[in-house]
Amino acid sequence: MSELALPIRTERLLLRQYRADDVDALLAYYSDPLVARYIPWEPWSREFAAEVVEKRLHSSGITGPESRLALVAEHEGEVVGDVILWPADETLSRGEMGWAFRPSVSGRGFATEAVRAFLGLAFAHCGMHRVIAHVDARNEASARLCERVGMVKEAHLRRDHWAKGEWTDTLIYGLLAEQWRDWPGVAAAKTVTAT
């Protein structure tokens, strides 16, 4: 697999590597209890934000089972969210992805645009066969996002995950490479360009 040329441009977004000075921009939304509600962590502290950014500074490609591709999404120079892809097994042919976006940009299509581009990277650049997303069943916005980008709901696991003091249901969404290639919206994902 060739090295990924970064940053990536979509129609309205710049998807770029994390920088050390991203701590405050990420903290601005990850410290929000509404954003943290459906992710594995409590609302971020500044110290935790700095730790995460430090780890993700080098998460620039899928090169082995412990590798990550983690990019920040910018719109007009402002951080609006971030997206991450990691291998779901040692073959690197199956991936899992996650994302978070600032609540203030909700409804503008930025998450859809970024996730579509990331699916394109997973299939076209990383050569993955399948990409999944585990979604807390209460997170209706992420479930709708999965459906908008062509992912198929494959499972609804009842109270299978202990999160923040309660058992929660998990929805599993998946997309196969051949579905992505045949999906009408894939043209947008194939047009991402390096700058």
C-alpha positions as protocol buffer text, in pm:
chain_id: "A"
residue {
  index: 1
  type: MET
  ca { x: 0 y: 0 z: 0 }
}
residue {
  index: 2
  type: SER
  ca { x: 139 y: 339 z: -94 }
}
residue {
  index: 3
  type: GLU
  ca { x: 172 y: 617 z: 159 }
}
residue {
  index: 4
  type: LEU
  ca { x: -138 y: 829 z: 188 }
}
residue {
  index: 5
  type: ALA
  ca { x: -89 y: 1180 z: 54 }
}
residue {
  index: 6
  type: LEU
  ca { x: -223 y: 1422 z: 313 }
}
residue {
  index: 7
  type: PRO
  ca { x: -414 y: 1644 z: 352 }
}
residue {
  index: 8
  type: ILE
  ca { x: -727 y: 1531 z: 167 }
}
residue {
  index: 9
  type: ARG
  ca { x: -972 y: 1782 z: 19 }
}
residue {
  index: 10
  type: THR
  ca { x: -1341 y: 1712 z: -24 }
}
residue {
  index: 11
  type: GLU
  ca { x: -1595 y: 1956 z: -158 }
}
residue {
  index: 12
  type: ARG
  ca { x: -1597 y: 2170 z: 158 }
}
residue {
  index: 13
  type: LEU
  ca { x: -1354 y: 2007 z: 401 }
}
residue {
  index: 14
  type: LEU
  ca { x: -984 y: 1966 z: 454 }
}
residue {
  index: 15
  type: LEU
  ca { x: -905 y: 1632 z: 621 }
}
residue {
  index: 16
  type: ARG
  ca { x: -559 y: 1662 z: 773 }
}
residue {
  index: 17
  type: GLN
  ca { x: -333 y: 1503 z: 1030 }
}
residue {
  index: 18
  type: TYR
  ca { x: -361 y: 1608 z: 1392 }
}
residue {
  index: 19
  type: ARG
  ca { x: -132 y: 1889 z: 1506 }
}
residue {
  index: 20
  type: ALA
  ca { x: -12 y: 1960 z: 1859 }
}
residue {
  index: 21
  type: ASP
  ca { x: -210 y: 2286 z: 1858 }
}
residue {
  index: 22
  type: ASP
  ca { x: -541 y: 2101 z: 1802 }
}
residue {
  index: 23
  type: VAL
  ca { x: -591 y: 2039 z: 2175 }
}
residue {
  index: 24
  type: ASP
  ca { x: -818 y: 2339 z: 2240 }
}
residue {
  index: 25
  type: ALA
  ca { x: -1026 y: 2290 z: 1924 }
}
residue {
  index: 26
  type: LEU
  ca { x: -1094 y: 1925 z: 2008 }
}
residue {
  index: 27
  type: LEU
  ca { x: -1148 y: 1999 z: 2376 }
}
residue {
  index: 28
  type: ALA
  ca { x: -1416 y: 2252 z: 2278 }
}
residue {
  index: 29
  type: TYR
  ca { x: -1649 y: 1972 z: 2168 }
}
residue {
  index: 30
  type: TYR
  ca { x: -1518 y: 1659 z: 2340 }
}
residue {
  index: 31
  type: SER
  ca { x: -1562 y: 1831 z: 2679 }
}
residue {
  index: 32
  type: ASP
  ca { x: -1934 y: 1870 z: 2600 }
}
residue {
  index: 33
  type: PRO
  ca { x: -2139 y: 1605 z: 2789 }
}
residue {
  index: 34
  type: LEU
  ca { x: -2374 y: 1576 z: 2489 }
}
residue {
  index: 35
  type: VAL
  ca { x: -2083 y: 1482 z: 2261 }
}
residue {
  index: 36
  type: ALA
  ca { x: -1931 y: 1246 z: 2520 }
}
residue {
  index: 37
  type: ARG
  ca { x: -2261 y: 1072 z: 2590 }
}
residue {
  index: 38
  type: TYR
  ca { x: -2218 y: 801 z: 2325 }
}
residue {
  index: 39
  type: ILE
  ca { x: -1840 y: 768 z: 2308 }
}
residue {
  index: 40
  type: PRO
  ca { x: -1622 y: 551 z: 2534 }
}
residue {
  index: 41
  type: TRP
  ca { x: -1482 y: 843 z: 2738 }
}
residue {
  index: 42
  type: GLU
  ca { x: -1623 y: 1086 z: 2987 }
}
residue {
  index: 43
  type: PRO
  ca { x: -1612 y: 1451 z: 2878 }
}
residue {
  index: 44
  type: TRP
  ca { x: -1249 y: 1530 z: 2810 }
}
residue {
  index: 45
  type: SER
  ca { x: -1026 y: 1726 z: 3043 }
}
residue {
  index: 46
  type: ARG
  ca { x: -748 y: 1938 z: 2894 }
}
residue {
  index: 47
  type: GLU
  ca { x: -492 y: 1682 z: 3012 }
}
residue {
  index: 48
  type: PHE
  ca { x: -680 y: 1395 z: 2845 }
}
residue {
  index: 49
  type: ALA
  ca { x: -722 y: 1598 z: 2524 }
}
residue {
  index: 50
  type: ALA
  ca { x: -346 y: 1657 z: 2515 }
}
residue {
  index: 51
  type: GLU
  ca { x: -284 y: 1281 z: 2560 }
}
residue {
  index: 52
  type: VAL
  ca { x: -521 y: 1188 z: 2277 }
}
residue {
  index: 53
  type: VAL
  ca { x: -375 y: 1446 z: 2041 }
}
residue {
  index: 54
  type: GLU
  ca { x: -22 y: 1327 z: 2123 }
}
residue {
  index: 55
  type: LYS
  ca { x: -120 y: 968 z: 2034 }
}
residue {
  index: 56
  type: ARG
  ca { x: -297 y: 1070 z: 1715 }
}
residue {
  index: 57
  type: LEU
  ca { x: -16 y: 1289 z: 1584 }
}
residue {
  index: 58
  type: HIS
  ca { x: 133 y: 975 z: 1430 }
}
residue {
  index: 59
  type: SER
  ca { x: -193 y: 802 z: 1329 }
}
residue {
  index: 60
  type: SER
  ca { x: -152 y: 865 z: 959 }
}
residue {
  index: 61
  type: GLY
  ca { x: -217 y: 529 z: 799 }
}
residue {
  index: 62
  type: ILE
  ca { x: -316 y: 165 z: 824 }
}
residue {
  index: 63
  type: THR
  ca { x: 16 y: -17 z: 837 }
}
residue {
  index: 64
  type: GLY
  ca { x: -42 y: -291 z: 1096 }
}
residue {
  index: 65
  type: PRO
  ca { x: -298 y: -427 z: 1345 }
}
residue {
  index: 66
  type: GLU
  ca { x: -238 y: -147 z: 1597 }
}
residue {
  index: 67
  type: SER
  ca { x: -224 y: 136 z: 1343 }
}
residue {
  index: 68
  type: ARG
  ca { x: -481 y: 410 z: 1299 }
}
residue {
  index: 69
  type: LEU
  ca { x: -579 y: 666 z: 1040 }
}
residue {
  index: 70
  type: ALA
  ca { x: -703 y: 964 z: 1239 }
}
residue {
  index: 71
  type: LEU
  ca { x: -774 y: 1295 z: 1069 }
}
residue {
  index: 72
  type: VAL
  ca { x: -916 y: 1628 z: 1175 }
}
residue {
  index: 73
  type: ALA
  ca { x: -1189 y: 1782 z: 958 }
}
residue {
  index: 74
  type: GLU
  ca { x: -1157 y: 2156 z: 894 }
}
residue {
  index: 75
  type: HIS
  ca { x: -1402 y: 2389 z: 725 }
}
residue {
  index: 76
  type: GLU
  ca { x: -1268 y: 2730 z: 628 }
}
residue {
  index: 77
  type: GLY
  ca { x: -972 y: 2686 z: 866 }
}
residue {
  index: 78
  type: GLU
  ca { x: -1186 y: 2587 z: 1165 }
}
residue {
  index: 79
  type: VAL
  ca { x: -1189 y: 2237 z: 1320 }
}
residue {
  index: 80
  type: VAL
  ca { x: -1541 y: 2098 z: 1290 }
}
residue {
  index: 81
  type: GLY
  ca { x: -1478 y: 1732 z: 1378 }
}
residue {
  index: 82
  type: ASP
  ca { x: -1255 y: 1431 z: 1348 }
}
residue {
  index: 83
  type: VAL
  ca { x: -1272 y: 1082 z: 1200 }
}
residue {
  index: 84
  type: ILE
  ca { x: -1075 y: 767 z: 1279 }
}
residue {
  index: 85
  type: LEU
  ca { x: -1032 y: 430 z: 1106 }
}
residue {
  index: 86
  type: TRP
  ca { x: -859 y: 126 z: 1254 }
}
residue {
  index: 87
  type: PRO
  ca { x: -812 y: -239 z: 1153 }
}
residue {
  index: 88
  type: ALA
  ca { x: -1071 y: -478 z: 1294 }
}
residue {
  index: 89
  type: ASP
  ca { x: -834 y: -775 z: 1256 }
}
residue {
  index: 90
  type: GLU
  ca { x: -472 y: -862 z: 1185 }
}
residue {
  index: 91
  type: THR
  ca { x: -533 y: -906 z: 810 }
}
residue {
  index: 92
  type: LEU
  ca { x: -607 y: -531 z: 773 }
}
residue {
  index: 93
  type: SER
  ca { x: -889 y: -624 z: 535 }
}
residue {
  index: 94
  type: ARG
  ca { x: -1163 y: -526 z: 778 }
}
residue {
  index: 95
  type: GLY
  ca { x: -1186 y: -186 z: 940 }
}
residue {
  index: 96
  type: GLU
  ca { x: -1390 y: -1 z: 1196 }
}
residue {
  index: 97
  type: MET
  ca { x: -1449 y: 370 z: 1207 }
}
residue {
  index: 98
  type: GLY
  ca { x: -1570 y: 635 z: 1445 }
}
residue {
  index: 99
  type: TRP
  ca { x: -1624 y: 1011 z: 1443 }
}
residue {
  index: 100
  type: ALA
  ca { x: -1724 y: 1315 z: 1643 }
}
residue {
  index: 101
  type: PHE
  ca { x: -1833 y: 1658 z: 1522 }
}
residue {
  index: 102
  type: ARG
  ca { x: -1905 y: 1988 z: 1693 }
}
residue {
  index: 103
  type: PRO
  ca { x: -2276 y: 2018 z: 1777 }
}
residue {
  index: 104
  type: SER
  ca { x: -2274 y: 2372 z: 1635 }
}
residue {
  index: 105
  type: VAL
  ca { x: -2220 y: 2232 z: 1282 }
}
residue {
  index: 106
  type: SER
  ca { x: -2493 y: 1971 z: 1305 }
}
residue {
  index: 107
  type: GLY
  ca { x: -2720 y: 1957 z: 1002 }
}
residue {
  index: 108
  type: ARG
  ca { x: -2466 y: 2104 z: 758 }
}
residue {
  index: 109
  type: GLY
  ca { x: -2354 y: 1772 z: 609 }
}
residue {
  index: 110
  type: PHE
  ca { x: -1992 y: 1792 z: 725 }
}
residue {
  index: 111
  type: ALA
  ca { x: -1999 y: 1453 z: 901 }
}
residue {
  index: 112
  type: THR
  ca { x: -2156 y: 1290 z: 594 }
}
residue {
  index: 113
  type: GLU
  ca { x: -1891 y: 1442 z: 368 }
}
residue {
  index: 114
  type: ALA
  ca { x: -1603 y: 1337 z: 595 }
}
residue {
  index: 115
  type: VAL
  ca { x: -1730 y: 981 z: 653 }
}
residue {
  index: 116
  type: ARG
  ca { x: -1792 y: 930 z: 279 }
}
residue {
  index: 117
  type: ALA
  ca { x: -1436 y: 1038 z: 211 }
}
residue {
  index: 118
  type: PHE
  ca { x: -1307 y: 806 z: 483 }
}
residue {
  index: 119
  type: LEU
  ca { x: -1495 y: 511 z: 338 }
}
residue {
  index: 120
  type: GLY
  ca { x: -1331 y: 593 z: 6 }
}
residue {
  index: 121
  type: LEU
  ca { x: -989 y: 588 z: 175 }
}
residue {
  index: 122
  type: ALA
  ca { x: -1066 y: 259 z: 351 }
}
residue {
  index: 123
  type: PHE
  ca { x: -1166 y: 83 z: 29 }
}
residue {
  index: 124
  type: ALA
  ca { x: -965 y: 255 z: -244 }
}
residue {
  index: 125
  type: HIS
  ca { x: -642 y: 336 z: -59 }
}
residue {
  index: 126
  type: CYS
  ca { x: -627 y: 80 z: 224 }
}
residue {
  index: 127
  type: GLY
  ca { x: -777 y: -202 z: 16 }
}
residue {
  index: 128
  type: MET
  ca { x: -1023 y: -303 z: 286 }
}
residue {
  index: 129
  type: HIS
  ca { x: -1295 y: -553 z: 212 }
}
residue {
  index: 130
  type: ARG
  ca { x: -1537 y: -437 z: 481 }
}
residue {
  index: 131
  type: VAL
  ca { x: -1582 y: -140 z: 715 }
}
residue {
  index: 132
  type: ILE
  ca { x: -1810 y: -134 z: 1019 }
}
residue {
  index: 133
  type: ALA
  ca { x: -1929 y: 115 z: 1279 }
}
residue {
  index: 134
  type: HIS
  ca { x: -2052 y: 25 z: 1627 }
}
residue {
  index: 135
  type: VAL
  ca { x: -2318 y: 279 z: 1725 }
}
residue {
  index: 136
  type: ASP
  ca { x: -2490 y: 322 z: 2060 }
}
residue {
  index: 137
  type: ALA
  ca { x: -2854 y: 256 z: 1969 }
}
residue {
  index: 138
  type: ARG
  ca { x: -2960 y: 578 z: 2144 }
}
residue {
  index: 139
  type: ASN
  ca { x: -2735 y: 779 z: 1910 }
}
residue {
  index: 140
  type: GLU
  ca { x: -2991 y: 840 z: 1637 }
}
residue {
  index: 141
  type: ALA
  ca { x: -2775 y: 1100 z: 1461 }
}
residue {
  index: 142
  type: SER
  ca { x: -2489 y: 853 z: 1406 }
}
residue {
  index: 143
  type: ALA
  ca { x: -2730 y: 579 z: 1296 }
}
residue {
  index: 144
  type: ARG
  ca { x: -2878 y: 817 z: 1036 }
}
residue {
  index: 145
  type: LEU
  ca { x: -2527 y: 914 z: 926 }
}
residue {
  index: 146
  type: CYS
  ca { x: -2438 y: 547 z: 869 }
}
residue {
  index: 147
  type: GLU
  ca { x: -2747 y: 504 z: 654 }
}
residue {
  index: 148
  type: ARG
  ca { x: -2680 y: 825 z: 459 }
}
residue {
  index: 149
  type: VAL
  ca { x: -2336 y: 703 z: 355 }
}
residue {
  index: 150
  type: GLY
  ca { x: -2473 y: 367 z: 239 }
}
residue {
  index: 151
  type: MET
  ca { x: -2392 y: 149 z: 539 }
}
residue {
  index: 152
  type: VAL
  ca { x: -2636 y: -131 z: 616 }
}
residue {
  index: 153
  type: LYS
  ca { x: -2766 y: -206 z: 966 }
}
residue {
  index: 154
  type: GLU
  ca { x: -2648 y: -562 z: 1020 }
}
residue {
  index: 155
  type: ALA
  ca { x: -2727 y: -616 z: 1387 }
}
residue {
  index: 156
  type: HIS
  ca { x: -2900 y: -477 z: 1691 }
}
residue {
  index: 157
  type: LEU
  ca { x: -2733 y: -621 z: 1999 }
}
residue {
  index: 158
  type: ARG
  ca { x: -2948 y: -581 z: 2307 }
}
residue {
  index: 159
  type: ARG
  ca { x: -2779 y: -453 z: 2622 }
}
residue {
  index: 160
  type: ASP
  ca { x: -2443 y: -591 z: 2518 }
}
residue {
  index: 161
  type: HIS
  ca { x: -2222 y: -298 z: 2623 }
}
residue {
  index: 162
  type: TRP
  ca { x: -2166 y: -159 z: 2971 }
}
residue {
  index: 163
  type: ALA
  ca { x: -2120 y: 216 z: 2925 }
}
residue {
  index: 164
  type: LYS
  ca { x: -2110 y: 487 z: 3187 }
}
residue {
  index: 165
  type: GLY
  ca { x: -2303 y: 295 z: 3448 }
}
residue {
  index: 166
  type: GLU
  ca { x: -2565 y: 122 z: 3232 }
}
residue {
  index: 167
  type: TRP
  ca { x: -2613 y: -155 z: 2980 }
}
residue {
  index: 168
  type: THR
  ca { x: -2667 y: -15 z: 2633 }
}
residue {
  index: 169
  type: ASP
  ca { x: -2776 y: -158 z: 2299 }
}
residue {
  index: 170
  type: THR
  ca { x: -2533 y: -153 z: 2007 }
}
residue {
  index: 171
  type: LEU
  ca { x: -2617 y: -118 z: 1640 }
}
residue {
  index: 172
  type: ILE
  ca { x: -2365 y: -257 z: 1395 }
}
residue {
  index: 173
  type: TYR
  ca { x: -2351 y: -97 z: 1053 }
}
residue {
  index: 174
  type: GLY
  ca { x: -2137 y: -234 z: 773 }
}
residue {
  index: 175
  type: LEU
  ca { x: -2038 y: -165 z: 417 }
}
residue {
  index: 176
  type: LEU
  ca { x: -1861 y: -399 z: 176 }
}
residue {
  index: 177
  type: ALA
  ca { x: -1614 y: -279 z: -85 }
}
residue {
  index: 178
  type: GLU
  ca { x: -1835 y: -403 z: -370 }
}
residue {
  index: 179
  type: GLN
  ca { x: -2134 y: -215 z: -227 }
}
residue {
  index: 180
  type: TRP
  ca { x: -1923 y: 100 z: -203 }
}
residue {
  index: 181
  type: ARG
  ca { x: -1809 y: 67 z: -565 }
}
residue {
  index: 182
  type: ASP
  ca { x: -2169 y: 24 z: -685 }
}
residue {
  index: 183
  type: TRP
  ca { x: -2323 y: 286 z: -460 }
}
residue {
  index: 184
  type: PRO
  ca { x: -2444 y: 596 z: -651 }
}
residue {
  index: 185
  type: GLY
  ca { x: -2283 y: 832 z: -399 }
}
residue {
  index: 186
  type: VAL
  ca { x: -1940 y: 679 z: -441 }
}
residue {
  index: 187
  type: ALA
  ca { x: -1836 y: 928 z: -707 }
}
residue {
  index: 188
  type: ALA
  ca { x: -1801 y: 1189 z: -432 }
}
residue {
  index: 189
  type: ALA
  ca { x: -1585 y: 956 z: -225 }
}
residue {
  index: 190
  type: LYS
  ca { x: -1363 y: 878 z: -523 }
}
residue {
  index: 191
  type: THR
  ca { x: -1297 y: 1242 z: -593 }
}
residue {
  index: 192
  type: VAL
  ca { x: -1107 y: 1321 z: -275 }
}
residue {
  index: 193
  type: THR
  ca { x: -776 y: 1479 z: -365 }
}
residue {
  index: 194
  type: ALA
  ca { x: -452 y: 1549 z: -189 }
}
residue {
  index: 195
  type: THR
  ca { x: -336 y: 1908 z: -171 }
}
